[in-house]
CSV table of C-alpha atoms and ligand atoms in Angstrom, one decimal:
chain,number,residue,atom,x,y,z
F,925,VAL,CA,-55.6,42.3,-2.3
F,926,SER,CA,-58.1,42.8,-4.7
F,927,ASP,CA,-61.2,44.3,-3.6
F,928,ARG,CA,-62.1,43.5,-6.6
F,929,CYS,CA,-64.3,39.9,-8.7
F,930,GLU,CA,-66.7,38.7,-10.7
F,931,VAL,CA,-69.0,36.9,-8.5
F,932,LEU,CA,-68.6,37.5,-4.0
F,933,VAL,CA,-69.7,35.2,-2.3
F,934,VAL,CA,-70.8,35.8,1.3
F,935,GLY,CA,-71.2,33.0,3.6
F,936,ALA,CA,-68.6,29.5,3.7
F,937,GLY,CA,-71.2,27.0,4.6
F,938,PRO,CA,-72.1,24.3,2.3
F,939,ALA,CA,-74.7,26.2,-0.3
F,940,GLY,CA,-71.9,30.2,-0.4
F,941,SER,CA,-68.5,26.8,0.1
F,942,THR,CA,-70.8,24.7,-3.1
F,943,ALA,CA,-71.3,27.9,-5.6
F,944,ALA,CA,-67.8,29.4,-4.9
F,945,THR,CA,-66.6,26.0,-5.5
F,946,LEU,CA,-69.0,26.2,-9.1
F,947,PHE,CA,-68.2,29.9,-10.1
F,948,ALA,CA,-64.2,29.0,-9.6
F,949,ARG,CA,-64.1,25.7,-11.5
F,950,ALA,CA,-65.9,27.5,-14.8
F,951,GLY,CA,-63.2,30.6,-14.0
F,952,PHE,CA,-64.3,33.1,-13.0
F,953,ASP,CA,-62.7,35.4,-10.5
F,954,VAL,CA,-63.9,34.2,-6.6
F,955,ILE,CA,-63.8,35.7,-3.5
F,956,LEU,CA,-65.2,33.7,-0.4
F,957,LEU,CA,-66.3,35.3,2.3
F,958,GLU,CA,-66.8,34.3,5.6
F,959,ARG,CA,-67.3,36.2,9.3
F,960,ALA,CA,-66.2,32.6,11.4
F,961,ARG,CA,-63.0,30.7,11.1
F,962,PHE,CA,-63.1,27.5,10.4
F,963,PRO,CA,-63.0,24.7,11.7
F,964,ARG,CA,-66.4,26.5,13.6
F,965,PRO,CA,-68.9,24.5,15.1
F,966,LYS,CA,-73.2,24.5,13.0
F,967,ALA,CA,-75.8,24.1,15.5
F,968,CYS,CA,-76.9,20.4,12.9
F,969,ALA,CA,-78.9,17.1,13.8
F,970,GLU,CA,-75.5,15.5,11.1
F,971,TYR,CA,-77.9,13.6,8.9
F,972,LEU,CA,-77.0,13.9,5.1
F,973,SER,CA,-79.8,12.4,3.8
F,974,PRO,CA,-78.7,8.9,0.4
F,975,GLY,CA,-80.0,11.9,-1.4
F,976,VAL,CA,-77.2,14.9,0.2
F,977,ARG,CA,-74.5,12.0,-1.5
F,978,GLU,CA,-75.4,12.2,-4.5
F,979,MET,CA,-75.5,15.0,-4.9
F,980,LEU,CA,-71.9,16.1,-3.3
F,981,THR,CA,-70.7,12.6,-5.9
F,982,ARG,CA,-72.2,14.6,-8.9
F,983,LEU,CA,-70.5,17.3,-7.9
F,984,GLN,CA,-67.6,15.8,-7.4
F,985,LEU,CA,-66.6,17.1,-4.3
F,986,ASP,CA,-66.6,13.5,-2.6
F,987,SER,CA,-63.7,14.2,-1.8
F,988,ALA,CA,-64.9,16.9,1.7
F,989,LEU,CA,-67.0,14.1,2.4
F,990,ALA,CA,-64.7,11.3,2.4
F,991,SER,CA,-62.4,13.9,4.4
F,992,ALA,CA,-65.0,14.2,6.4
F,993,HIS,CA,-65.4,10.8,7.4
F,994,PRO,CA,-68.9,10.2,7.8
F,995,LEU,CA,-70.4,7.9,9.8
F,996,LEU,CA,-72.7,5.5,6.8
F,997,VAL,CA,-76.4,5.6,8.9
F,998,PRO,CA,-79.0,2.2,7.2
F,999,GLY,CA,-82.6,5.2,8.3
F,1000,MET,CA,-83.8,6.1,11.0
F,1001,ASP,CA,-86.3,5.9,13.5
F,1002,ILE,CA,-90.2,7.2,14.0
F,1003,VAL,CA,-91.1,7.5,16.9
F,1004,SER,CA,-94.3,8.7,18.4
F,1005,ALA,CA,-94.9,9.8,22.1
F,1006,ARG,CA,-97.3,6.6,22.6
F,1007,GLY,CA,-94.4,3.6,21.2
F,1008,ALA,CA,-95.6,3.9,17.5
F,1009,THR,CA,-92.3,3.0,15.6
F,1010,LEU,CA,-92.3,3.9,11.4
F,1011,ARG,CA,-88.3,2.1,10.8
F,1012,LEU,CA,-87.4,5.0,7.6
F,1013,ARG,CA,-84.9,2.8,4.9
F,1014,TYR,CA,-83.7,3.2,1.4
F,1015,ARG,CA,-84.7,0.8,-1.3
F,1016,ARG,CA,-84.3,2.1,-4.3
F,1017,ASP,CA,-84.5,-0.9,-7.1
F,1018,GLY,CA,-83.2,-3.0,-5.2
F,1019,GLU,CA,-80.6,-1.9,-3.6
F,1020,HIS,CA,-80.0,-0.2,-0.3
F,1021,LEU,CA,-79.1,3.4,0.2
F,1022,LEU,CA,-77.0,4.7,3.0
F,1023,ALA,CA,-77.2,8.0,4.5
F,1024,CYS,CA,-74.5,8.7,7.0
F,1025,THR,CA,-74.2,11.4,10.2
F,1026,LEU,CA,-70.8,13.3,10.5
F,1027,SER,CA,-69.3,16.0,11.7
F,1028,ARG,CA,-70.8,19.7,10.5
F,1029,ARG,CA,-66.8,21.2,11.9
F,1030,VAL,CA,-65.0,19.9,9.7
F,1031,LEU,CA,-67.8,19.0,6.7
F,1032,ASP,CA,-67.9,23.0,6.2
F,1033,ALA,CA,-64.4,23.2,6.6
F,1034,ALA,CA,-62.9,21.4,4.3
F,1035,LEU,CA,-66.1,22.5,1.5
F,1036,ALA,CA,-65.0,26.1,2.1
F,1037,ALA,CA,-60.6,24.5,1.8
F,1038,HIS,CA,-62.5,22.4,-2.1
F,1039,ALA,CA,-64.0,25.7,-3.0
F,1040,ALA,CA,-60.4,28.0,-1.5
F,1041,GLY,CA,-58.6,24.9,-3.2
F,1042,SER,CA,-60.5,25.7,-6.9
F,1043,GLY,CA,-59.8,29.3,-7.0
F,1044,ALA,CA,-62.4,31.3,-5.0
F,1045,ASP,CA,-60.1,33.7,-2.5
F,1046,LEU,CA,-61.1,32.5,1.0
F,1047,ARG,CA,-60.9,35.5,3.4
F,1048,GLU,CA,-62.0,33.7,6.8
F,1049,GLY,CA,-62.3,36.2,9.7
F,1050,TRP,CA,-64.5,38.8,7.2
F,1051,THR,CA,-68.1,39.6,8.0
F,1052,ALA,CA,-70.6,40.7,5.2
F,1053,LEU,CA,-71.6,44.4,6.8
F,1054,GLU,CA,-74.8,45.3,4.5
F,1055,PRO,CA,-75.2,45.8,0.6
F,1056,LEU,CA,-73.8,48.1,-0.8
F,1057,LEU,CA,-76.6,49.2,-3.7
F,1058,GLU,CA,-76.0,51.6,-6.8
F,1059,ASP,CA,-79.1,52.4,-8.3
F,1060,GLN,CA,-80.5,49.4,-6.4
F,1061,VAL,CA,-78.6,47.2,-8.0
F,1062,VAL,CA,-76.6,45.7,-4.9
F,1063,ARG,CA,-73.4,46.0,-6.1
F,1064,GLY,CA,-71.4,44.3,-4.0
F,1065,VAL,CA,-70.5,44.5,0.0
F,1066,ARG,CA,-69.2,46.7,3.0
F,1067,ALA,CA,-67.1,44.0,5.3
F,1068,ARG,CA,-65.7,43.9,8.4
F,1069,THR,CA,-62.5,43.1,8.6
F,1070,THR,CA,-59.9,42.6,11.1
F,1071,LEU,CA,-58.1,45.7,9.1
F,1072,GLY,CA,-61.0,47.8,9.8
F,1073,GLU,CA,-63.9,48.0,7.2
F,1074,ARG,CA,-63.6,47.5,3.3
F,1075,THR,CA,-65.9,47.5,0.1
F,1076,ILE,CA,-65.8,44.4,-1.8
F,1077,ARG,CA,-67.0,45.1,-5.5
F,1078,ALA,CA,-68.5,42.5,-7.6
F,1079,SER,CA,-70.7,42.0,-10.7
F,1080,LEU,CA,-72.7,39.1,-8.7
F,1081,THR,CA,-73.0,38.8,-5.3
F,1082,VAL,CA,-74.8,35.6,-4.2
F,1083,ILE,CA,-76.4,35.6,-0.2
F,1084,ALA,CA,-75.5,32.4,1.8
F,1085,ASP,CA,-75.1,33.9,5.1
F,1086,GLY,CA,-77.4,31.6,6.6
F,1087,ALA,CA,-80.7,31.1,7.9
F,1088,ARG,CA,-81.1,34.7,10.3
F,1089,SER,CA,-79.6,36.7,6.2
F,1090,ARG,CA,-78.3,40.0,7.4
F,1091,LEU,CA,-77.9,40.9,3.6
F,1092,ALA,CA,-81.7,39.5,2.8
F,1093,GLY,CA,-83.0,41.5,6.0
F,1094,ALA,CA,-81.2,44.5,4.5
F,1095,LEU,CA,-82.6,44.1,0.7
F,1096,GLY,CA,-85.7,44.0,2.7
F,1097,LEU,CA,-86.7,40.6,1.2
F,1098,ALA,CA,-86.9,38.2,4.5
F,1099,LEU,CA,-89.9,37.8,6.0
F,1100,LEU,CA,-90.6,36.2,9.5
F,1101,PRO,CA,-90.5,32.6,10.6
F,1102,ARG,CA,-94.3,31.0,10.1
F,1103,TRP,CA,-95.8,30.4,13.3
F,1104,PRO,CA,-95.5,28.7,15.8
F,1105,VAL,CA,-91.3,29.6,16.3
F,1106,ARG,CA,-89.7,26.5,17.8
F,1107,LEU,CA,-86.4,27.0,18.8
F,1108,GLY,CA,-83.2,24.1,17.6
F,1109,LEU,CA,-81.3,22.3,20.8
F,1110,VAL,CA,-78.4,20.5,19.4
F,1111,ALA,CA,-76.2,19.4,22.0
F,1112,HIS,CA,-72.9,16.2,21.2
F,1113,TYR,CA,-73.7,13.6,23.8
F,1114,ARG,CA,-71.4,10.1,24.4
F,1115,GLY,CA,-72.5,6.9,25.8
F,1116,PRO,CA,-74.5,3.0,25.0
F,1117,ALA,CA,-77.1,4.9,23.2
F,1118,ALA,CA,-79.6,1.9,23.2
F,1119,LEU,CA,-80.4,2.9,19.1
F,1120,ASP,CA,-81.3,-0.5,16.9
F,1121,ALA,CA,-78.9,-1.0,14.2
F,1122,GLY,CA,-77.3,1.9,14.1
F,1123,PHE,CA,-80.3,3.7,13.1
F,1124,GLY,CA,-81.2,6.9,15.0
F,1125,ARG,CA,-84.1,7.6,16.5
F,1126,MET,CA,-86.3,9.7,15.9
F,1127,GLN,CA,-88.5,10.4,18.8
F,1128,VAL,CA,-91.9,12.9,18.6
F,1129,GLU,CA,-93.5,14.5,21.3
F,1130,ARG,CA,-96.2,16.7,22.6
F,1131,ASP,CA,-93.7,20.3,22.5
F,1132,GLY,CA,-91.9,18.7,19.7
F,1133,TYR,CA,-89.1,16.6,18.9
F,1134,CYS,CA,-85.4,15.5,19.2
F,1135,GLY,CA,-83.8,13.7,16.4
F,1136,VAL,CA,-80.7,11.0,18.5
F,1137,ALA,CA,-77.9,9.8,15.5
F,1138,PRO,CA,-74.8,8.2,15.9
F,1139,LEU,CA,-72.3,9.8,14.9
F,1140,PRO,CA,-68.2,9.0,14.0
F,1141,ALA,CA,-66.0,8.1,17.0
F,1142,GLY,CA,-68.7,6.8,19.6
F,1143,VAL,CA,-70.6,10.7,19.8
F,1144,LEU,CA,-73.9,10.9,19.9
F,1145,ASN,CA,-76.0,14.3,18.5
F,1146,VAL,CA,-78.6,14.8,20.3
F,1147,ALA,CA,-81.3,17.7,18.4
F,1148,ALA,CA,-84.3,18.8,19.1
F,1149,VAL,CA,-86.7,20.8,17.9
F,1150,VAL,CA,-89.0,22.5,20.5
F,1151,ARG,CA,-91.9,25.2,21.2
F,1152,ALA,CA,-89.9,28.1,21.2
F,1153,ASP,CA,-93.8,28.9,24.7
F,1154,ALA,CA,-93.2,25.8,26.1
F,1155,ILE,CA,-89.2,26.7,26.7
F,1156,ARG,CA,-91.0,30.4,28.1
F,1157,THR,CA,-93.1,28.7,30.2
F,1158,ALA,CA,-90.2,26.2,31.6
F,1159,GLY,CA,-88.2,29.7,32.8
F,1160,ILE,CA,-85.1,28.0,33.2
F,1161,PRO,CA,-81.5,27.9,31.2
F,1162,ALA,CA,-81.6,25.7,27.2
F,1163,ALA,CA,-79.3,23.1,28.5
F,1164,ARG,CA,-81.8,22.2,32.1
F,1165,PHE,CA,-85.3,22.2,29.8
F,1166,LEU,CA,-82.7,19.6,27.4
F,1167,ASP,CA,-82.2,17.9,29.9
F,1168,ARG,CA,-86.0,17.9,31.7
F,1169,TRP,CA,-87.3,17.1,27.7
F,1170,ILE,CA,-85.4,14.4,27.4
F,1171,GLU,CA,-86.3,12.8,31.7
F,1172,ALA,CA,-89.8,13.2,31.1
F,1173,SER,CA,-90.3,11.5,27.6
F,1174,PRO,CA,-89.7,8.3,28.6
F,1175,GLY,CA,-88.3,7.2,25.2
F,1176,LEU,CA,-85.8,10.3,25.0
F,1177,ARG,CA,-84.7,8.3,28.7
F,1178,LYS,CA,-84.1,5.1,27.5
F,1179,THR,CA,-81.9,5.8,24.1
F,1180,LEU,CA,-79.8,8.0,26.0
F,1181,ASP,CA,-79.5,6.7,30.3
F,1182,GLY,CA,-76.2,6.5,30.4
F,1183,CYS,CA,-75.0,9.1,28.0
F,1184,GLU,CA,-73.2,12.4,29.7
F,1185,ARG,CA,-73.4,15.3,27.7
F,1186,LEU,CA,-70.2,16.1,25.6
F,1187,THR,CA,-70.7,20.0,24.3
F,1188,PRO,CA,-72.5,22.7,25.3
F,1189,VAL,CA,-76.3,22.6,24.3
F,1190,ARG,CA,-76.4,25.3,21.0
F,1191,GLY,CA,-78.7,26.7,18.4
F,1192,LEU,CA,-80.7,28.8,20.4
F,1193,VAL,CA,-82.4,30.6,17.3
F,1194,PRO,CA,-85.6,29.8,15.9
F,1195,ILE,CA,-86.3,27.4,13.0
F,1196,GLY,CA,-87.1,28.6,9.7
F,1197,ALA,CA,-86.5,31.0,7.7
F,1198,ARG,CA,-88.2,32.3,4.3
F,1199,SER,CA,-87.5,35.1,2.0
F,1200,ARG,CA,-90.2,37.2,-0.7
F,1201,ARG,CA,-87.9,35.7,-3.0
F,1202,ALA,CA,-84.6,34.5,-4.2
F,1203,TRP,CA,-82.5,37.5,-5.9
F,1204,ALA,CA,-82.3,41.2,-6.1
F,1205,PRO,CA,-80.8,43.4,-8.7
F,1206,GLY,CA,-77.1,41.9,-8.8
F,1207,ALA,CA,-77.9,39.0,-6.2
F,1208,LEU,CA,-79.7,35.4,-6.1
F,1209,LEU,CA,-79.9,34.5,-1.5
F,1210,VAL,CA,-79.0,30.5,-1.7
F,1211,GLY,CA,-79.4,28.5,1.0
F,1212,ASP,CA,-80.7,28.7,4.1
F,1213,ALA,CA,-80.8,32.6,3.8
F,1214,ALA,CA,-82.8,32.1,1.1
F,1215,SER,CA,-85.5,28.7,2.0
F,1216,PHE,CA,-85.1,26.5,5.7
F,1217,PHE,CA,-88.6,25.4,7.0
F,1218,ASP,CA,-87.4,22.6,9.4
F,1219,PRO,CA,-84.8,20.4,10.5
F,1220,PHE,CA,-87.7,16.9,10.0
F,1221,THR,CA,-87.5,16.1,6.6
F,1222,GLY,CA,-83.5,16.1,6.8
F,1223,GLU,CA,-83.2,18.8,3.5
F,1224,GLY,CA,-81.7,21.9,4.3
F,1225,ILE,CA,-78.3,21.5,2.8
F,1226,TYR,CA,-79.9,19.4,0.1
F,1227,ARG,CA,-81.2,22.3,-0.4
F,1228,ALA,CA,-78.5,24.5,0.5
F,1229,LEU,CA,-76.2,22.4,-2.8
F,1230,ARG,CA,-79.4,22.4,-5.3
F,1231,GLY,CA,-79.8,25.3,-5.0
F,1232,ALA,CA,-76.2,26.4,-4.9
F,1233,GLU,CA,-77.1,24.8,-8.7
F,1234,LEU,CA,-79.3,26.4,-9.4
F,1235,ALA,CA,-78.3,29.8,-8.4
F,1236,PHE,CA,-74.4,29.0,-10.9
F,1237,ASP,CA,-77.3,28.2,-13.8
F,1238,VAL,CA,-78.6,31.0,-13.8
F,1239,GLY,CA,-75.6,33.3,-12.6
F,1240,ARG,CA,-73.3,31.9,-15.0
F,1241,THR,CA,-75.9,33.3,-18.0
F,1242,ALA,CA,-76.5,36.4,-16.2
F,1243,LEU,CA,-72.2,36.9,-16.7
F,1244,GLU,CA,-71.8,36.1,-19.7
F,1245,SER,CA,-73.7,38.5,-20.9
F,1246,SER,CA,-73.8,41.1,-18.4
F,1247,ASP,CA,-77.0,41.6,-17.4
F,1248,LEU,CA,-77.6,41.2,-13.9
F,1249,SER,CA,-81.0,42.8,-14.5
F,1250,ALA,CA,-84.1,41.5,-12.5
F,1251,ALA,CA,-85.3,40.2,-15.8
F,1252,ALA,CA,-82.6,37.9,-16.0
F,1253,LEU,CA,-82.2,37.3,-12.6
F,1254,ALA,CA,-86.4,36.4,-11.8
F,1255,PRO,CA,-86.1,33.2,-13.2
F,1256,TYR,CA,-84.1,31.0,-10.6
F,1257,ASP,CA,-87.1,31.5,-8.6
F,1258,ARG,CA,-88.8,29.5,-10.8
F,1259,LEU,CA,-86.6,26.7,-10.2
F,1260,ARG,CA,-86.3,27.1,-7.5
F,1261,THR,CA,-90.3,26.7,-7.1
F,1262,LEU,CA,-89.8,23.3,-9.6
F,1263,ALA,CA,-86.7,22.1,-7.8
F,1264,PHE,CA,-87.7,22.4,-4.4
F,1265,ARG,CA,-91.8,22.2,-4.3
F,1266,ARG,CA,-93.4,18.9,-4.2
F,1267,LYS,CA,-90.6,17.4,-1.5
F,1268,ALA,CA,-91.7,21.6,0.2
F,1269,ALA,CA,-95.4,19.7,0.0
F,1270,VAL,CA,-94.5,16.4,1.7
F,1271,THR,CA,-92.5,18.4,4.4
F,1272,ALA,CA,-95.8,20.3,5.3
F,1273,LEU,CA,-97.6,17.0,5.5
F,1274,VAL,CA,-95.4,15.3,7.3
F,1275,GLN,CA,-95.6,18.2,9.4
F,1276,LEU,CA,-98.0,18.2,10.4
F,1277,PHE,CA,-99.1,14.5,11.2
F,1278,VAL,CA,-95.5,14.9,13.8
F,1279,GLN,CA,-97.4,18.3,15.2
F,1280,SER,CA,-100.7,16.3,16.1
F,1281,PRO,CA,-99.9,13.5,18.8
F,1282,ARG,CA,-103.3,11.5,17.5
F,1283,LEU,CA,-102.6,11.8,13.9
F,1284,LEU,CA,-98.6,10.4,14.4
F,1285,ASP,CA,-100.1,7.7,16.3
F,1286,TYR,CA,-103.0,7.4,13.7
F,1287,ALA,CA,-100.5,7.3,10.3
F,1288,LEU,CA,-97.3,5.8,11.8
F,1289,PRO,CA,-98.9,1.9,12.2
F,1290,ARG,CA,-100.8,2.1,9.2
F,1291,LEU,CA,-97.4,3.1,7.5
F,1292,VAL,CA,-96.0,0.0,8.8
F,1293,ALA,CA,-98.4,-2.1,6.9
F,1294,ARG,CA,-98.5,-1.0,3.5
F,1295,GLU,CA,-95.1,-1.1,3.4
F,1296,ARG,CA,-95.1,0.2,-0.9
F,1297,ALA,CA,-96.3,3.6,0.7
F,1298,ALA,CA,-93.7,3.7,3.3
F,1299,GLY,CA,-91.2,2.6,1.0
F,1300,THR,CA,-91.8,5.7,-1.1
F,1301,LEU,CA,-91.6,8.2,1.9
F,1302,SER,CA,-88.2,7.9,3.0
F,1303,LEU,CA,-86.9,7.5,-0.4
F,1304,VAL,CA,-88.6,11.0,-1.0
F,1305,LEU,CA,-87.2,11.9,2.3
F,1306,GLY,CA,-84.4,10.8,1.8
F,1307,ASP,CA,-83.7,13.0,-1.1
F,1308,VAL,CA,-83.4,10.2,-3.6
F,1309,ALA,CA,-87.3,10.5,-5.2
F,1310,ASP,CA,-89.7,12.4,-6.8
F,1311,ALA,CA,-91.5,13.8,-4.5
F,1312,ARG,CA,-94.8,13.6,-6.8
F,1313,ASP,CA,-94.0,9.5,-6.1
F,1314,PHE,CA,-95.5,10.1,-3.1
F,1315,LEU,CA,-98.1,12.6,-3.7
F,1316,ARG,CA,-99.9,10.7,-6.3
F,1317,PRO,CA,-103.4,10.5,-5.2
F,1318,THR,CA,-103.6,7.0,-5.1
F,1319,MET,CA,-100.6,6.1,-2.7
F,1320,LEU,CA,-102.2,8.7,-0.9
F,1321,TRP,CA,-105.2,6.4,-0.7
F,1322,SER,CA,-102.8,4.4,0.3
F,1323,ALA,CA,-100.9,5.1,3.0
F,1324,LEU,CA,-103.6,7.4,5.2
F,1325,HIS,CA,-106.5,4.8,4.4
F,1326,PRO,CA,-108.3,4.1,7.4
O,1837,FAD,C1,-80.6,22.1,15.3
O,1837,FAD,C2,-81.2,21.8,13.6
O,1837,FAD,C3,-80.7,20.8,13.0
O,1837,FAD,C4,-80.3,20.4,11.5
O,1837,FAD,N1,-80.3,19.6,11.2
O,1837,FAD,C5,-80.1,18.4,10.3
O,1837,FAD,C6,-79.9,17.5,9.4
O,1837,FAD,O1,-79.2,17.0,10.7
O,1837,FAD,N2,-79.3,17.9,8.0
O,1837,FAD,C7,-79.4,19.1,6.7
O,1837,FAD,O2,-79.5,19.1,5.6
O,1837,FAD,N3,-79.7,19.9,7.4
O,1837,FAD,C8,-79.9,19.6,9.0
O,1837,FAD,N4,-80.2,21.8,9.7
O,1837,FAD,C9,-80.3,22.9,9.1
O,1837,FAD,C10,-79.2,23.2,8.2
O,1837,FAD,O3,-78.4,22.7,9.4
O,1837,FAD,C11,-79.0,24.0,6.7
O,1837,FAD,O4,-79.8,23.9,5.8
O,1837,FAD,C12,-77.5,24.0,6.2
O,1837,FAD,O5,-76.5,24.6,6.7
O,1837,FAD,C13,-77.7,25.3,5.1
O,1837,FAD,O6,-76.4,25.9,4.9
O,1837,FAD,P1,-76.7,27.0,4.1
O,1837,FAD,O7,-74.6,27.3,3.6
O,1837,FAD,O8,-77.3,28.2,3.3
O,1837,FAD,O9,-76.3,28.0,5.5
O,1837,FAD,P2,-74.8,28.0,7.0
O,1837,FAD,O10,-74.4,26.4,7.1
O,1837,FAD,O11,-75.6,28.5,8.1
O,1837,FAD,O12,-73.4,28.7,6.7
O,1837,FAD,C14,-74.0,30.3,6.7
O,1837,FAD,C15,-72.2,30.7,6.7
O,1837,FAD,O13,-72.4,31.9,6.6
O,1837,FAD,C16,-71.9,32.7,7.9
O,1837,FAD,N5,-72.0,34.3,8.2
O,1837,FAD,C17,-73.2,34.4,8.2
O,1837,FAD,N6,-72.8,35.9,8.9
O,1837,FAD,C18,-72.4,35.7,7.8
O,1837,FAD,C19,-71.6,37.6,7.7
O,1837,FAD,N7,-72.4,38.3,8.1
O,1837,FAD,N8,-70.8,37.5,6.5
O,1837,FAD,C20,-69.9,36.8,6.1
O,1837,FAD,N9,-70.2,35.3,6.3
O,1837,FAD,C21,-71.1,34.9,7.5
O,1837,FAD,C22,-71.9,31.4,8.9
O,1837,FAD,O14,-70.7,31.8,9.9
O,1837,FAD,C23,-71.9,30.2,8.2
O,1837,FAD,O15,-70.4,29.2,7.8
O,1837,FAD,C24,-80.7,21.6,10.3
O,1837,FAD,C25,-81.0,22.3,10.9
O,1837,FAD,C26,-81.1,23.3,12.5
O,1837,FAD,C27,-81.4,24.0,13.0
C-alpha cells in the first residue's frame, strides 16, 4: 500500500467522493480516506433538488443515483404555524422537473464505490488526524487506521470531512456557526403520513422548522432544525423533545398521526459551518468543510457537487503547473463566490421570513397569489434557475408588495 499520491481526498461524503472521481477520471493518482465504513448513516432530510439530479447526470454519476432507487417527488409545501401554505414545484419552459428522495446510506456508499471504480484508492476506517505541514504548505495528513498511525503524503489535499471539519480547524480556517445556534434532529418514521399528492411538507414553527418527506419503501424522513436554546430550556433528551415538538404543532401532529418512529433521533449537532477561505497552500476545502448554512433551502448536496467540480478545475491546473501556492489556489474562492453568492442571498432572505412567523404569514399568501414569482422562487430553490432571476428588484417587488 503506497502512502504517497498526487491527490489525497479526506472524507467520502458527496463532496469528497465526487472530487475523487473527477481527479481519478482525469488520470491522477488519488487516495480517498473515509473515517467510517459504508454503508454509514448521515443525518439529512434526504431531499435532492432537481438541480442535484441534473448535476449528477452532467457529472455522469446518474448510475450512482439510480442504484439508490430514488423516489421522485414533485415538490414541497411550505406551511406556516397558522396554516398558510405555499406549494413549491419546479416548472421550467413548460416541463415539470422533479426532485427526489433517497437513503443517504445508499447514495453515499454508491458515490464512494463510483470513486473507487474510477480508480481512486478508497480506504474506509481511516481517520485523518491532522494536516502534514511543511513550510506552511499542506503536504498530506497524518491518519489513524486499525494498523496504527500512518502519514500519507500528497501534492494536493482535498479537505471534504464535513461540517465540523477537523482539518479546517487545525489549519485555522474554520469559523464558528452563526448565532442563533440551531440543532438538526433527524429520524425515520413509518405510517400513513398525511402528505398531499406526494409533496413533502416543510412545517415552520416559532422555534424552528420540520420537514416531512416520503422516502422509498414507505419510509418517512422527519428532519427538524430547532433553536438550541429551546432544547436546552426544555431540559429533556432530544428524542423526547422531537416527540413533544411534533405533538405541540397541530400541522405536524396531523401529518404524522398514526406514524411510528423507526430509528433513533440523529444529528444532534449545530447546523452550519463557515470558513475564513476555502483553501490553504497545498489544500482545497469542499462541501460542508468549506461552508454550509441551513438545510431549509436544501442546497447542501448541490453545493457539495458543484464545489467538487470547481475544486477539480482549480486543482488540476495547479497540479499540471506544479504550483500549489496561495497564488495558484486563491482563485478557487472567487469561483465559489461567483457560483454560490446569489443563491446564498436568496437563502438569507428566505431565512429572514422563516425566522419570523409574522413575516412568513405576510409572504406566503402573496406568493400563492403571484404565480410567476412563486414559480421563479421554486426554480431557484430547486437549483435549476439562476438566483438572479428572483433577486431582480421588479421580481422582489412583485413577490412581496402589499
Ligand atoms: C439536519 C440536516 C438536514 C439536511 N438535509 C439536506 C437535504 O435534504 N438536502 C441536501 O441537499 N442537503 C441537506 N443537508 C446538507 C447535506 O447533508 C450536506 O451539505 C452534505 O452532506 C455535504 O456533503 P459533504 O461531502 O461535504 O459532507 P458529509 O456528507 O458530512 O461527508 C463528510 C465525510 O467525511 C468523513 N469524515 C469526517 N471526518 C473525517 C476524518 N477526520 N477523516 C476521514 N473521514 C472523515 C465523514 O465520515 C463523512 O463520510 C442537511 C444537513 C443537515 C444537518
